Structures are given as C-alpha cells and as structure tokens.
PDB file of C-alpha atoms in Angstrom:
ATOM      1  CA  MET A   1    -107.770 -95.267-162.259  1.00 48.00           C
ATOM      2  CA  SER A   2    -111.595 -94.174-162.116  1.00 42.00           C
ATOM      3  CA  ASN A   3    -114.068 -96.679-160.603  1.00 37.00           C
ATOM      4  CA  LEU A   4    -116.601 -95.527-163.192  1.00 35.00           C
ATOM      5  CA  GLY A   5    -119.392 -97.265-161.913  1.00 35.00           C
ATOM      6  CA  LEU A   6    -120.414 -98.387-158.212  1.00 33.00           C
ATOM      7  CA  ILE A   7    -118.763-101.528-157.190  1.00 36.00           C
ATOM      8  CA  ILE A   8    -120.220-104.824-158.164  1.00 37.00           C
ATOM      9  CA  GLU A   9    -119.499-107.315-155.382  1.00 43.00           C
ATOM     10  CA  GLU A  10    -118.146-110.470-156.822  1.00 47.00           C
ATOM     11  CA  ARG A  11    -119.400-113.776-155.480  1.00 55.00           C
ATOM     12  CA  SER A  12    -116.880-115.402-152.942  1.00 56.00           C
ATOM     13  CA  ARG A  13    -116.388-118.953-151.636  1.00 60.00           C
ATOM     14  CA  ASP A  14    -115.109-120.512-148.625  1.00 64.00           C
ATOM     15  CA  ILE A  15    -112.503-123.309-149.009  1.00 48.00           C
ATOM     16  CA  GLY A  16    -111.455-123.775-145.391  1.00 61.00           C
ATOM     17  CA  ASP A  17    -108.782-121.482-144.380  1.00 57.00           C
ATOM     18  CA  PHE A  18    -109.293-118.975-147.132  1.00 58.00           C
ATOM     19  CA  LEU A  19    -111.825-116.966-148.723  1.00 59.00           C
ATOM     20  CA  VAL A  20    -111.836-116.918-152.634  1.00 58.00           C
ATOM     21  CA  GLY A  21    -113.088-114.351-155.061  1.00 59.00           C
ATOM     22  CA  ARG A  22    -112.310-112.361-158.082  1.00 62.00           C
ATOM     23  CA  LEU A  23    -111.895-108.842-156.804  1.00 66.00           C
ATOM     24  CA  ILE A  24    -111.992-106.957-153.624  1.00 70.00           C
ATOM     25  CA  PRO A  25    -114.218-105.936-151.912  1.00 70.00           C
ATOM     26  CA  PHE A  26    -116.351-108.852-152.130  1.00 66.00           C
ATOM     27  CA  ARG A  27    -119.270-109.900-150.032  1.00 65.00           C
ATOM     28  CA  LYS A  28    -117.609-111.491-147.119  1.00 65.00           C
ATOM     29  CA  LYS A  29    -114.533-109.402-146.844  1.00 73.00           C
ATOM     30  CA  ARG A  30    -114.568-105.722-147.408  1.00 82.00           C
ATOM     31  CA  MET A  31    -111.037-104.814-146.988  1.00 90.00           C
ATOM     32  CA  ILE A  32    -107.709-106.892-146.690  1.00 92.00           C
ATOM     33  CA  GLY A  33    -105.600-104.828-144.068  1.00 95.00           C
ATOM     34  CA  PRO A  34    -105.867-101.242-145.402  1.00 97.00           C
ATOM     35  CA  PHE A  35    -106.470-102.451-149.243  1.00 96.00           C
ATOM     36  CA  ILE A  36    -109.879-101.680-150.160  1.00 94.00           C
ATOM     37  CA  PHE A  37    -110.114-101.914-153.861  1.00 89.00           C
ATOM     38  CA  ILE A  38    -108.085-103.748-156.619  1.00 87.00           C
ATOM     39  CA  ASP A  39    -108.765-103.255-160.341  1.00 83.00           C
ATOM     40  CA  HIS A  40    -107.153-105.617-162.581  1.00 82.00           C
ATOM     41  CA  MET A  41    -106.275-103.881-165.978  1.00 84.00           C
ATOM     42  CA  GLY A  42    -106.139-106.288-168.870  1.00 80.00           C
ATOM     43  CA  PRO A  43    -104.224-107.934-170.111  1.00 86.00           C
ATOM     44  CA  THR A  44    -105.356-106.177-173.332  1.00 86.00           C
ATOM     45  CA  GLN A  45    -103.865-105.097-176.543  1.00 90.00           C
ATOM     46  CA  LEU A  46    -104.030-101.485-177.380  1.00 90.00           C
ATOM     47  CA  GLY A  47    -103.357 -99.448-180.783  1.00 87.00           C
ATOM     48  CA  PRO A  48    -103.711 -98.566-183.263  1.00 89.00           C
ATOM     49  CA  HIS A  49    -107.334 -97.053-182.669  1.00 85.00           C
ATOM     50  CA  LYS A  50    -107.708 -98.173-179.086  1.00 88.00           C
ATOM     51  CA  TYR A  51    -106.037 -96.505-176.141  1.00 90.00           C
ATOM     52  CA  MET A  52    -106.110 -96.002-172.579  1.00 89.00           C
ATOM     53  CA  ASP A  53    -107.844 -92.518-171.748  1.00 91.00           C
ATOM     54  CA  VAL A  54    -109.187 -92.178-168.217  1.00 92.00           C
ATOM     55  CA  ASP A  55    -110.094 -88.568-168.091  1.00 95.00           C
ATOM     56  CA  GLN A  56    -109.814 -86.283-164.920  1.00 97.00           C
ATOM     57  CA  HIS A  57    -111.576 -87.756-161.839  1.00 97.00           C
ATOM     58  CA  PRO A  58    -111.304 -87.235-158.064  1.00 98.00           C
ATOM     59  CA  HIS A  59    -110.080 -89.101-154.982  1.00 98.00           C
ATOM     60  CA  ILE A  60    -110.166 -88.529-151.220  1.00 98.00           C
ATOM     61  CA  GLY A  61    -109.111 -90.610-148.090  1.00 98.00           C
ATOM     62  CA  LEU A  62    -106.850 -93.108-149.844  1.00 98.00           C
ATOM     63  CA  ALA A  63    -103.670 -93.528-151.592  1.00 98.00           C
ATOM     64  CA  THR A  64    -103.526 -95.066-155.122  1.00 97.00           C
ATOM     65  CA  LEU A  65    -100.779 -97.613-155.958  1.00 97.00           C
ATOM     66  CA  THR A  66    -100.296 -98.450-159.830  1.00 96.00           C
ATOM     67  CA  PHE A  67     -98.260-101.373-160.738  1.00 97.00           C
ATOM     68  CA  MET A  68     -97.868-102.126-164.318  1.00 96.00           C
ATOM     69  CA  LEU A  69     -96.772-105.492-165.698  1.00 96.00           C
ATOM     70  CA  GLU A  70     -96.801-104.644-169.353  1.00 96.00           C
ATOM     71  CA  GLY A  71     -97.593-101.146-171.109  1.00 95.00           C
ATOM     72  CA  GLU A  72     -96.872 -97.680-169.950  1.00 95.00           C
ATOM     73  CA  ILE A  73     -99.239 -95.044-168.503  1.00 95.00           C
ATOM     74  CA  MET A  74     -98.935 -91.239-168.365  1.00 97.00           C
ATOM     75  CA  HIS A  75    -100.188 -89.929-164.989  1.00 97.00           C
ATOM     76  CA  GLU A  76    -100.986 -86.213-164.543  1.00 97.00           C
ATOM     77  CA  ASP A  77    -102.679 -84.707-161.450  1.00 98.00           C
ATOM     78  CA  SER A  78    -103.910 -81.475-159.744  1.00 98.00           C
ATOM     79  CA  LEU A  79    -100.522 -81.103-158.065  1.00 98.00           C
ATOM     80  CA  GLY A  80     -98.951 -80.417-161.403  1.00 97.00           C
ATOM     81  CA  THR A  81     -97.442 -83.903-161.627  1.00 97.00           C
ATOM     82  CA  LYS A  82     -96.525 -85.539-164.918  1.00 97.00           C
ATOM     83  CA  GLN A  83     -95.047 -89.149-164.586  1.00 97.00           C
ATOM     84  CA  ARG A  84     -94.671 -91.919-166.986  1.00 97.00           C
ATOM     85  CA  ILE A  85     -95.096 -95.201-165.243  1.00 96.00           C
ATOM     86  CA  THR A  86     -93.265 -98.219-166.701  1.00 96.00           C
ATOM     87  CA  PRO A  87     -93.582-101.807-166.029  1.00 97.00           C
ATOM     88  CA  GLY A  88     -92.062-102.907-162.439  1.00 97.00           C
ATOM     89  CA  SER A  89     -92.119 -99.311-161.078  1.00 98.00           C
ATOM     90  CA  VAL A  90     -94.531 -97.873-158.546  1.00 98.00           C
ATOM     91  CA  ASN A  91     -96.789 -94.675-158.722  1.00 98.00           C
ATOM     92  CA  TRP A  92     -98.023 -93.691-155.339  1.00 98.00           C
ATOM     93  CA  MET A  93    -100.669 -91.030-155.083  1.00 98.00           C
ATOM     94  CA  VAL A  94    -101.884 -89.786-151.835  1.00 98.00           C
ATOM     95  CA  ALA A  95    -105.381 -88.327-152.161  1.00 98.00           C
ATOM     96  CA  GLY A  96    -105.583 -86.987-148.696  1.00 98.00           C
ATOM     97  CA  ASN A  97    -108.067 -84.294-148.620  1.00 98.00           C
ATOM     98  CA  GLY A  98    -108.571 -84.197-152.369  1.00 98.00           C
ATOM     99  CA  VAL A  99    -106.803 -84.669-155.642  1.00 98.00           C
ATOM    100  CA  SER A 100    -107.784 -85.205-159.395  1.00 98.00           C
ATOM    101  CA  HIS A 101    -105.867 -87.068-161.899  1.00 97.00           C
ATOM    102  CA  SER A 102    -105.893 -88.483-165.269  1.00 96.00           C
ATOM    103  CA  GLU A 103    -104.413 -91.724-166.810  1.00 94.00           C
ATOM    104  CA  ARG A 104    -103.485 -91.918-170.509  1.00 94.00           C
ATOM    105  CA  THR A 105    -101.549 -93.873-173.001  1.00 94.00           C
ATOM    106  CA  PRO A 106     -98.303 -91.745-173.816  1.00 95.00           C
ATOM    107  CA  LYS A 107     -98.427 -89.565-176.906  1.00 94.00           C
ATOM    108  CA  ASP A 108     -95.407 -91.350-178.383  1.00 93.00           C
ATOM    109  CA  LEU A 109     -97.012 -94.713-178.131  1.00 92.00           C
ATOM    110  CA  ARG A 110    -100.025 -93.706-180.211  1.00 92.00           C
ATOM    111  CA  SER A 111     -97.967 -94.186-183.393  1.00 88.00           C
ATOM    112  CA  GLY A 112    -100.284 -97.047-184.732  1.00 86.00           C
ATOM    113  CA  THR A 113     -98.090 -99.854-183.286  1.00 87.00           C
ATOM    114  CA  LYS A 114     -99.956-102.493-181.117  1.00 91.00           C
ATOM    115  CA  PHE A 115     -98.975-103.243-177.637  1.00 90.00           C
ATOM    116  CA  MET A 116    -100.173-105.028-174.456  1.00 91.00           C
ATOM    117  CA  ALA A 117    -101.403-103.049-171.413  1.00 91.00           C
ATOM    118  CA  HIS A 118    -101.541-105.215-168.065  1.00 90.00           C
ATOM    119  CA  GLY A 119    -101.716-104.129-164.481  1.00 91.00           C
ATOM    120  CA  TYR A 120    -103.181-103.269-161.007  1.00 91.00           C
ATOM    121  CA  GLN A 121    -104.771-100.248-159.662  1.00 90.00           C
ATOM    122  CA  ILE A 122    -104.956-100.555-156.035  1.00 93.00           C
ATOM    123  CA  TRP A 123    -106.498 -98.384-153.548  1.00 95.00           C
ATOM    124  CA  ILE A 124    -105.108 -98.274-149.848  1.00 98.00           C
ATOM    125  CA  ALA A 125    -107.285 -96.352-147.249  1.00 98.00           C
ATOM    126  CA  LEU A 126    -105.518 -94.049-145.073  1.00 98.00           C
ATOM    127  CA  PRO A 127    -105.688 -94.025-141.215  1.00 98.00           C
ATOM    128  CA  LYS A 128    -108.488 -92.034-139.853  1.00 98.00           C
ATOM    129  CA  HIS A 129    -106.187 -89.475-138.486  1.00 98.00           C
ATOM    130  CA  LEU A 130    -104.364 -88.926-141.990  1.00 98.00           C
ATOM    131  CA  GLU A 131    -107.643 -89.074-144.059  1.00 98.00           C
ATOM    132  CA  ASP A 132    -107.353 -85.089-144.628  1.00 98.00           C
ATOM    133  CA  ILE A 133    -103.542 -84.694-145.195  1.00 98.00           C
ATOM    134  CA  PRO A 134    -102.538 -82.706-148.189  1.00 98.00           C
ATOM    135  CA  PRO A 135    -102.183 -84.792-151.555  1.00 98.00           C
ATOM    136  CA  GLU A 136     -98.745 -86.143-152.449  1.00 98.00           C
ATOM    137  CA  PHE A 137     -97.260 -87.944-155.406  1.00 98.00           C
ATOM    138  CA  HIS A 138     -94.127 -90.230-155.607  1.00 98.00           C
ATOM    139  CA  HIS A 139     -92.686 -92.212-158.240  1.00 98.00           C
ATOM    140  CA  ILE A 140     -90.411 -95.240-157.396  1.00 98.00           C
ATOM    141  CA  PRO A 141     -88.449 -96.883-160.156  1.00 98.00           C
ATOM    142  CA  GLU A 142     -88.200-100.677-160.055  1.00 97.00           C
ATOM    143  CA  SER A 143     -84.423-100.575-159.371  1.00 98.00           C
ATOM    144  CA  LYS A 144     -85.052 -99.067-155.944  1.00 98.00           C
ATOM    145  CA  LEU A 145     -87.482-101.910-154.999  1.00 98.00           C
ATOM    146  CA  PRO A 146     -85.840-104.613-152.605  1.00 98.00           C
ATOM    147  CA  ARG A 147     -85.492-107.995-154.328  1.00 98.00           C
ATOM    148  CA  TRP A 148     -84.401-111.300-152.972  1.00 98.00           C
ATOM    149  CA  GLN A 149     -84.295-114.901-153.662  1.00 97.00           C
ATOM    150  CA  ASP A 150     -85.671-117.930-151.695  1.00 95.00           C
ATOM    151  CA  GLY A 151     -84.984-121.302-153.272  1.00 93.00           C
ATOM    152  CA  ASN A 152     -86.301-121.120-156.754  1.00 92.00           C
ATOM    153  CA  ALA A 153     -88.757-118.246-156.134  1.00 97.00           C
ATOM    154  CA  THR A 154     -88.002-114.507-156.736  1.00 98.00           C
ATOM    155  CA  PHE A 155     -89.437-111.893-154.588  1.00 98.00           C
ATOM    156  CA  LYS A 156     -89.902-108.181-154.932  1.00 98.00           C
ATOM    157  CA  LEU A 157     -91.161-105.806-152.180  1.00 98.00           C
ATOM    158  CA  ILE A 158     -93.505-103.376-153.886  1.00 98.00           C
ATOM    159  CA  ALA A 159     -94.722-101.508-150.850  1.00 98.00           C
ATOM    160  CA  GLY A 160     -94.454-101.460-147.051  1.00 98.00           C
ATOM    161  CA  GLU A 161     -92.373-104.000-145.143  1.00 98.00           C
ATOM    162  CA  GLY A 162     -92.017-107.850-145.052  1.00 97.00           C
ATOM    163  CA  TYR A 163     -89.177-110.478-144.827  1.00 96.00           C
ATOM    164  CA  GLY A 164     -86.852-108.018-143.036  1.00 97.00           C
ATOM    165  CA  TYR A 165     -87.069-105.524-145.997  1.00 98.00           C
ATOM    166  CA  LYS A 166     -88.592-102.096-146.453  1.00 98.00           C
ATOM    167  CA  SER A 167     -89.750-100.501-149.521  1.00 98.00           C
ATOM    168  CA  PRO A 168     -89.064 -96.910-150.134  1.00 98.00           C
ATOM    169  CA  VAL A 169     -92.772 -96.152-151.014  1.00 98.00           C
ATOM    170  CA  PRO A 170     -93.864 -93.865-148.366  1.00 98.00           C
ATOM    171  CA  VAL A 171     -96.788 -95.694-146.805  1.00 98.00           C
ATOM    172  CA  HIS A 172     -98.873 -94.439-143.998  1.00 98.00           C
ATOM    173  CA  SER A 173     -99.687 -97.537-142.189  1.00 98.00           C
ATOM    174  CA  THR A 174     -98.560-101.118-141.553  1.00 97.00           C
ATOM    175  CA  LEU A 175     -99.045-102.861-144.869  1.00 98.00           C
ATOM    176  CA  PHE A 176     -97.277-104.983-147.408  1.00 98.00           C
ATOM    177  CA  MET A 177     -97.327-105.810-151.162  1.00 98.00           C
ATOM    178  CA  ILE A 178     -94.992-108.562-152.469  1.00 98.00           C
ATOM    179  CA  GLU A 179     -94.532-109.956-155.925  1.00 98.00           C
ATOM    180  CA  ILE A 180     -93.471-113.580-156.157  1.00 98.00           C
ATOM    181  CA  LYS A 181     -92.445-115.553-159.282  1.00 98.00           C
ATOM    182  CA  THR A 182     -91.504-119.132-159.420  1.00 98.00           C
ATOM    183  CA  GLN A 183     -90.124-121.524-162.015  1.00 96.00           C
ATOM    184  CA  GLU A 184     -90.336-124.830-159.876  1.00 97.00           C
ATOM    185  CA  VAL A 185     -93.020-125.662-157.067  1.00 98.00           C
ATOM    186  CA  TYR A 186     -92.640-123.485-154.057  1.00 97.00           C
ATOM    187  CA  HIS A 187     -93.859-123.838-150.521  1.00 97.00           C
ATOM    188  CA  LEU A 188     -94.823-120.397-149.128  1.00 95.00           C
ATOM    189  CA  ASP A 189     -95.195-120.037-145.487  1.00 93.00           C
ATOM    190  CA  THR A 190     -95.196-116.436-144.275  1.00 93.00           C
ATOM    191  CA  ARG A 191     -94.920-117.097-140.505  1.00 90.00           C
ATOM    192  CA  THR A 192     -92.766-114.433-138.867  1.00 91.00           C
ATOM    193  CA  HIS A 193     -92.424-112.594-142.204  1.00 95.00           C
ATOM    194  CA  LEU A 194     -95.583-110.596-142.540  1.00 94.00           C
ATOM    195  CA  SER A 195     -97.987-108.681-140.223  1.00 92.00           C
ATOM    196  CA  GLY A 196    -101.574-108.452-140.469  1.00 94.00           C
ATOM    197  CA  GLU A 197    -104.300-109.783-142.819  1.00 93.00           C
ATOM    198  CA  ILE A 198    -102.847-111.560-146.009  1.00 92.00           C
ATOM    199  CA  GLY A 199    -104.434-111.504-149.413  1.00 91.00           C
ATOM    200  CA  ILE A 200    -103.064-113.476-152.486  1.00 91.00           C
ATOM    201  CA  CYS A 201    -103.666-112.466-155.999  1.00 91.00           C
ATOM    202  CA  VAL A 202    -102.763-115.111-158.513  1.00 92.00           C
ATOM    203  CA  VAL A 203    -101.638-113.141-161.692  1.00 94.00           C
ATOM    204  CA  GLU A 204    -100.284-116.299-163.678  1.00 96.00           C
ATOM    205  CA  GLY A 205    -100.294-119.826-162.828  1.00 97.00           C
ATOM    206  CA  ALA A 206    -101.895-121.387-160.038  1.00 96.00           C
ATOM    207  CA  ILE A 207    -101.576-122.086-156.332  1.00 94.00           C
ATOM    208  CA  VAL A 208    -102.918-125.031-154.063  1.00 94.00           C
ATOM    209  CA  ALA A 209    -104.684-123.820-150.766  1.00 89.00           C
ATOM    210  CA  CYS A 210    -106.582-126.220-148.701  1.00 86.00           C
ATOM    211  CA  ASN A 211    -106.347-129.000-151.395  1.00 88.00           C
ATOM    212  CA  ASP A 212    -107.974-126.652-153.696  1.00 88.00           C
ATOM    213  CA  LEU A 213    -106.515-125.509-157.023  1.00 91.00           C
ATOM    214  CA  ILE A 214    -106.845-121.921-157.446  1.00 90.00           C
ATOM    215  CA  GLN A 215    -105.966-120.575-161.028  1.00 90.00           C
ATOM    216  CA  LYS A 216    -105.028-117.205-162.145  1.00 90.00           C
ATOM    217  CA  GLY A 217    -107.517-114.260-161.757  1.00 86.00           C
ATOM    218  CA  ASN A 218    -108.628-115.024-158.333  1.00 87.00           C
ATOM    219  CA  ILE A 219    -107.795-113.532-154.938  1.00 87.00           C
ATOM    220  CA  LEU A 220    -107.681-115.376-151.708  1.00 87.00           C
ATOM    221  CA  VAL A 221    -107.902-114.068-148.160  1.00 87.00           C
ATOM    222  CA  SER A 222    -106.368-115.906-145.468  1.00 86.00           C
ATOM    223  CA  LYS A 223    -108.529-116.349-142.216  1.00 81.00           C
ATOM    224  CA  VAL A 224    -105.522-116.564-140.066  1.00 81.00           C
ATOM    225  CA  VAL A 225    -103.672-113.090-139.285  1.00 84.00           C
ATOM    226  CA  ASP A 226     -99.802-113.034-140.054  1.00 80.00           C
ATOM    227  CA  THR A 227     -99.759-116.604-141.289  1.00 81.00           C
ATOM    228  CA  CYS A 228    -100.436-118.132-144.860  1.00 84.00           C
ATOM    229  CA  LYS A 229     -99.187-121.554-146.198  1.00 89.00           C
ATOM    230  CA  ILE A 230     -99.820-122.525-149.690  1.00 93.00           C
ATOM    231  CA  VAL A 231     -98.153-124.292-152.585  1.00 96.00           C
ATOM    232  CA  ILE A 232     -97.187-122.142-155.528  1.00 97.00           C
ATOM    233  CA  LYS A 233     -97.085-124.146-158.986  1.00 98.00           C
ATOM    234  CA  PRO A 234     -94.230-123.752-161.323  1.00 98.00           C
ATOM    235  CA  ASN A 235     -93.824-120.650-163.599  1.00 98.00           C
ATOM    236  CA  SER A 236     -96.466-118.867-161.507  1.00 98.00           C
ATOM    237  CA  HIS A 237     -96.776-115.212-160.601  1.00 98.00           C
ATOM    238  CA  ILE A 238     -98.622-114.071-157.461  1.00 97.00           C
ATOM    239  CA  LEU A 239     -98.916-110.757-155.403  1.00 96.00           C
ATOM    240  CA  LEU A 240     -99.173-110.877-151.647  1.00 96.00           C
ATOM    241  CA  PHE A 241    -100.804-107.879-150.150  1.00 95.00           C
ATOM    242  CA  GLY A 242    -102.473-106.799-146.708  1.00 96.00           C
ATOM    243  CA  GLY A 243    -101.372-105.552-143.378  1.00 97.00           C
ATOM    244  CA  GLU A 244    -102.966-104.388-140.163  1.00 97.00           C
ATOM    245  CA  SER A 245    -106.638-103.588-140.404  1.00 95.00           C
ATOM    246  CA  PHE A 246    -108.252-100.265-138.986  1.00 96.00           C
ATOM    247  CA  PRO A 247    -110.620-100.223-136.077  1.00 96.00           C
ATOM    248  CA  GLU A 248    -113.028 -98.152-137.874  1.00 96.00           C
ATOM    249  CA  LYS A 249    -115.279 -99.065-140.919  1.00 94.00           C
ATOM    250  CA  ARG A 250    -114.612 -97.414-144.291  1.00 95.00           C
ATOM    251  CA  HIS A 251    -117.247 -95.983-146.497  1.00 95.00           C
ATOM    252  CA  ILE A 252    -116.739 -96.279-150.321  1.00 93.00           C
ATOM    253  CA  TYR A 253    -118.507 -94.273-153.043  1.00 94.00           C
ATOM    254  CA  TRP A 254    -117.198 -94.167-156.480  1.00 92.00           C
ATOM    255  CA  ASN A 255    -113.598 -92.866-156.014  1.00 95.00           C
ATOM    256  CA  PHE A 256    -114.224 -91.629-152.378  1.00 97.00           C
ATOM    257  CA  VAL A 257    -113.228 -93.424-149.399  1.00 97.00           C
ATOM    258  CA  SER A 258    -113.588 -92.139-145.853  1.00 98.00           C
ATOM    259  CA  SER A 259    -114.318 -93.187-142.171  1.00 98.00           C
ATOM    260  CA  ASP A 260    -116.812 -90.288-142.133  1.00 98.00           C
ATOM    261  CA  LEU A 261    -119.936 -90.267-144.665  1.00 97.00           C
ATOM    262  CA  SER A 262    -120.295 -86.509-144.405  1.00 98.00           C
ATOM    263  CA  LYS A 263    -116.749 -86.196-146.071  1.00 98.00           C
ATOM    264  CA  ILE A 264    -117.906 -88.222-148.919  1.00 98.00           C
ATOM    265  CA  GLU A 265    -121.133 -86.127-149.416  1.00 98.00           C
ATOM    266  CA  LYS A 266    -118.928 -82.949-149.134  1.00 98.00           C
ATOM    267  CA  ALA A 267    -116.581 -84.345-152.000  1.00 98.00           C
ATOM    268  CA  LYS A 268    -119.521 -85.427-154.137  1.00 98.00           C
ATOM    269  CA  SER A 269    -120.949 -81.663-153.940  1.00 98.00           C
ATOM    270  CA  ALA A 270    -117.391 -80.248-154.617  1.00 98.00           C
ATOM    271  CA  TRP A 271    -116.863 -82.447-157.611  1.00 98.00           C
ATOM    272  CA  GLU A 272    -120.369 -81.587-159.194  1.00 97.00           C
ATOM    273  CA  GLU A 273    -119.914 -77.831-158.478  1.00 97.00           C
ATOM    274  CA  ARG A 274    -116.242 -78.149-159.776  1.00 96.00           C
ATOM    275  CA  SER A 275    -114.900 -76.538-156.514  1.00 97.00           C
ATOM    276  CA  PHE A 276    -112.776 -79.616-156.043  1.00 98.00           C
ATOM    277  CA  PRO A 277    -109.052 -79.367-156.800  1.00 98.00           C
ATOM    278  CA  MET A 278    -108.839 -79.656-160.444  1.00 97.00           C
ATOM    279  CA  MET A 279    -105.915 -79.963-163.028  1.00 97.00           C
ATOM    280  CA  PRO A 280    -104.716 -76.898-164.291  1.00 90.00           C
ATOM    281  CA  ASN A 281    -104.324 -77.783-168.079  1.00 89.00           C
ATOM    282  CA  ASP A 282    -107.187 -80.407-168.529  1.00 94.00           C
ATOM    283  CA  LYS A 283    -110.647 -79.611-169.104  1.00 94.00           C
ATOM    284  CA  SER A 284    -111.728 -83.245-169.202  1.00 96.00           C
ATOM    285  CA  TYR A 285    -114.294 -84.326-166.522  1.00 97.00           C
ATOM    286  CA  VAL A 286    -115.812 -87.497-165.348  1.00 95.00           C
ATOM    287  CA  PRO A 287    -119.330 -86.831-163.853  1.00 95.00           C
ATOM    288  CA  LEU A 288    -120.328 -88.187-160.685  1.00 95.00           C
ATOM    289  CA  PRO A 289    -122.352 -91.323-161.194  1.00 91.00           C
ATOM    290  CA  SER A 290    -126.141 -91.024-160.589  1.00 81.00           C
TER     291      SER A 290
END
C-alpha cells in the first residue's frame, strides 16, 4: 500500500502502563519493535463503481505485510510476481534495495457486485545490515499459519515467533504478530511468551488496560518490554505485534525507510528519474509527493 501523503501523527495519550493512539507512528512512539507503519484499510464497501486501485509505487528498506480480514487484493510487483491475497493469508514483500508494486481489486470481482474490504498493511523495517538485500516476495496461505487455543481464546501466529510457535513467514529480525479472538472474557498475560516491545491493535470489541476501556480502532503500546497484562472483552478481535527494537534510528519519507538519509534521497531521485526498478507490464506511476 502506498502512503500517498506524508504521515500525519495521531495524538496519543498516556494511561499508565500504556500509550494509546490511533496509528503508528505517533508522537511519543515512532516504532514498536521493528514495526514502523500500520495502515488500517476499511472496513469499506467496494463495487460496483468503487474499487481498490493503488498504482505502481516504490519501497526501500522495509518489508510489507498485507493481512486481509475481508475482501481480496491482487498484488503485482517489479519481480514479476502476480499474487492474489485472500482473507487470513499473508503477503510478505521484502523491498530491500528497491521494489515497485501495485495493489488492485481482482478483475473477476469487478462484476458489479458489492463486497467488503478490510485489512491491514504493515511496514516492518529491516535490520541495518539487511536494508540493501535484493527484494523478495512470499505468499503464505492461512492453512500454514500456527493456530492454538487457550481457554476460550483462539490464537493465530501471523509472523515471527511467540508462545513456542514459529510462523513460516521468512522474517529478518526478532518479531511477532499474533491474532487473538475471544468469545468470553480472556485475561491476557504475555510473560515468557513474547520477546521485545509489545503493541496491541483493537480490531473489534474492546480491552481493559490500567482500568481504562479501550475500544476498537485504537493501538496501545506497553511501556514494559516482554510483558503485557490486559483483559480482553467478549467477542473481541485483537492483533499483538512487536519485537526487539533496533539500536539505530529509522528515517521515513513516503514509502522509503532507511537508517541512512542519503539512501532515501537516492531512492527519491531514482523514482523521479524512473531509473528505479519498475514493473515490466504496468505503465502506472504514483508521483513522489512534493
């Protein structure tokens, strides 16, 4: 997904053991582990005259993780990849030293019927020594992701490691992304189960943290590494994400992430000059923001 404008930081608030905001990055917390940007898509109704059409745009220095809850997207990129992503599966694109891609509603869904689109586009910064690796693309179907039950809560490991499980998504640093769904009240305690900084995205329902009720649409960041204690309300859906933070600062401009500002400047020039890796059969082009 292209971040078509410069990132507008959402106001965050402090509730004790947590920071609360609408998106990352926000003012008091630029990253959560290696996670540097989260874009919540929808939920929105598409069709018959409104579809998703994100034209060709570039990335460097990060990996994108696309996770759909409803609806489908056709991903194409400068590696020649053409992959449909369906709800529950993972598209993992490593930008490395440069990749371009587009994301569009598949042609067969443009028949005039209406359908919902809802999901998350997540950017994960690469470690400094891997920022310039060649780009890669991986698709992992939902059936390959580890799932388990704890009491009345259902867990699914989307990426990374946690709770003794390892996802097949080929990540490049110590991180985790876990989906949790509840039918009844569930007391979450991540001690000994996760490593690093911890973020909580409330997709549906609500949670209680430090005696505050946090409704859907919010992201919390635990101030305590490795440990998070919250109460998840019945019929809720949350995403846990985070991991070990990097020692170096990350710079972000548009769709470019790097520990080195000069690499971002080089990528900006290459995109404007169209010497950046481009998709072979796609003439669309999202201009660099002024």
